[in-house]
Tab-separated table of C-alpha atoms in Angstrom:
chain	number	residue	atom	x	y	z
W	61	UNK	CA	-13.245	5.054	-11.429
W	62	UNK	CA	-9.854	6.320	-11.961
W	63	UNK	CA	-7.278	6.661	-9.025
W	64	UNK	CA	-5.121	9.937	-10.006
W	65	UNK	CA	-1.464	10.301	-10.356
W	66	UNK	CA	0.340	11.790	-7.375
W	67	UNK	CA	0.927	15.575	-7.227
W	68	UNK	CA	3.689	17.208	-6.027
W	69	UNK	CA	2.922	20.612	-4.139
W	70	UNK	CA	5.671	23.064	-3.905
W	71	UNK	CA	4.050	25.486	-1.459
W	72	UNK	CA	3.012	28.175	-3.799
W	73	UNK	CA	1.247	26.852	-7.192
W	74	UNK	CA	-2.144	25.957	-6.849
W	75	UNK	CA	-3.223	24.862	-10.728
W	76	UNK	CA	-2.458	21.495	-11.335
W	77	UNK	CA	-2.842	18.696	-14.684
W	78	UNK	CA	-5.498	15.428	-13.566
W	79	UNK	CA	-3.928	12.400	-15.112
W	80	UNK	CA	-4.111	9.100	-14.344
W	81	UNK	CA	-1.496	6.340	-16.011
W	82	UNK	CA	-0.430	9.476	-17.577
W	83	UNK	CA	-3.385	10.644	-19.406
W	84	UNK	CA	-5.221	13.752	-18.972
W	85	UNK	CA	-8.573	12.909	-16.788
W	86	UNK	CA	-11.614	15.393	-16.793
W	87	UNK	CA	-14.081	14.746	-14.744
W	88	UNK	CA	-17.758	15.481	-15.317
W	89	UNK	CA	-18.288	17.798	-12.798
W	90	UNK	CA	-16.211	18.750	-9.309
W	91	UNK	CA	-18.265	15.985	-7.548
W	92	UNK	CA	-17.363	13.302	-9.215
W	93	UNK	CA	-13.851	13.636	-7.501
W	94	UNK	CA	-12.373	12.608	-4.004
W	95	UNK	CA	-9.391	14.691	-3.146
W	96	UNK	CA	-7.331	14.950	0.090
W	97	UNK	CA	-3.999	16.661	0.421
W	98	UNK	CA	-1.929	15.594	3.540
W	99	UNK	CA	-4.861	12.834	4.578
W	100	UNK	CA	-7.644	15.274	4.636
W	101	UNK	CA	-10.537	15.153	2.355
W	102	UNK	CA	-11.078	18.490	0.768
W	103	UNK	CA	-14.388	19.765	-0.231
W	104	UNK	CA	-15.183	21.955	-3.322
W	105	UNK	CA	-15.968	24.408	-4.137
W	106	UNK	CA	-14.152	25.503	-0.577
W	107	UNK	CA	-10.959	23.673	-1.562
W	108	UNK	CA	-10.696	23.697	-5.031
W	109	UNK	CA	-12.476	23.286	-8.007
W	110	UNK	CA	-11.902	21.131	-12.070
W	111	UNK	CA	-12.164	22.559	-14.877
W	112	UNK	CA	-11.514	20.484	-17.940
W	113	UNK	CA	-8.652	18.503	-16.983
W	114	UNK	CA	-7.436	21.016	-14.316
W	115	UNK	CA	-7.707	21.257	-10.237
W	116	UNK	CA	-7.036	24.474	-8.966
W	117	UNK	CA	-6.768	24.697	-5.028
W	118	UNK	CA	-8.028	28.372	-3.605
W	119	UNK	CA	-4.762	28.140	-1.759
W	120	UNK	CA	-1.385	26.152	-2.273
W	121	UNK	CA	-0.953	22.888	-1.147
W	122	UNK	CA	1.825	22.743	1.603
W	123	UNK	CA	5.287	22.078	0.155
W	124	UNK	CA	5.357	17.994	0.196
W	125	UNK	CA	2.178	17.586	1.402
W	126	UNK	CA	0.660	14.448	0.372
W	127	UNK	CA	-1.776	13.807	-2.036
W	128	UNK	CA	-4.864	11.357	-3.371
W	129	UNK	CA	-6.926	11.464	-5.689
W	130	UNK	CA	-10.112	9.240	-7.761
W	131	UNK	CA	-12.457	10.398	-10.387
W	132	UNK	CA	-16.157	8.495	-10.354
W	133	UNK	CA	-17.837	7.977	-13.436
């Protein structure tokens, strides 16, 4: 399990580099990660999806909006 580094949303980019302690993190497959932006759980494909070691949200985050995030496995 690796808990992600905080993001910081802007209001209008929606592509985003996984890292944890710094260092890229790609994640098998979108459900083998737990995401919620301003303390609600977002589901993928809906939400967003990963690809390699990038999460892009179908729409921007909320400018300061809060964010958490783990990869399993």
């Amino acid at each position: 399990v690796s808990l992600l580094d905080t993001l910081t949303f802007n209001g209008t980019t929606v592509a985003f580099s996984l890292t944890s302690g710094g260092k890229p993190v790609v994640p098998a497959a979108n459900q083998y990660t737990l995401i919620a932006v301003g303390g609600v759980i977002q589901s993928t494909p809906q939400a967003y999806s990963v690809a390699g070691n990038t999460i892009t949200f179908t729409a921007a985050p909320p400018a300061g909006a809060s964010f958490y995030g783990v990869v399993f496995g």
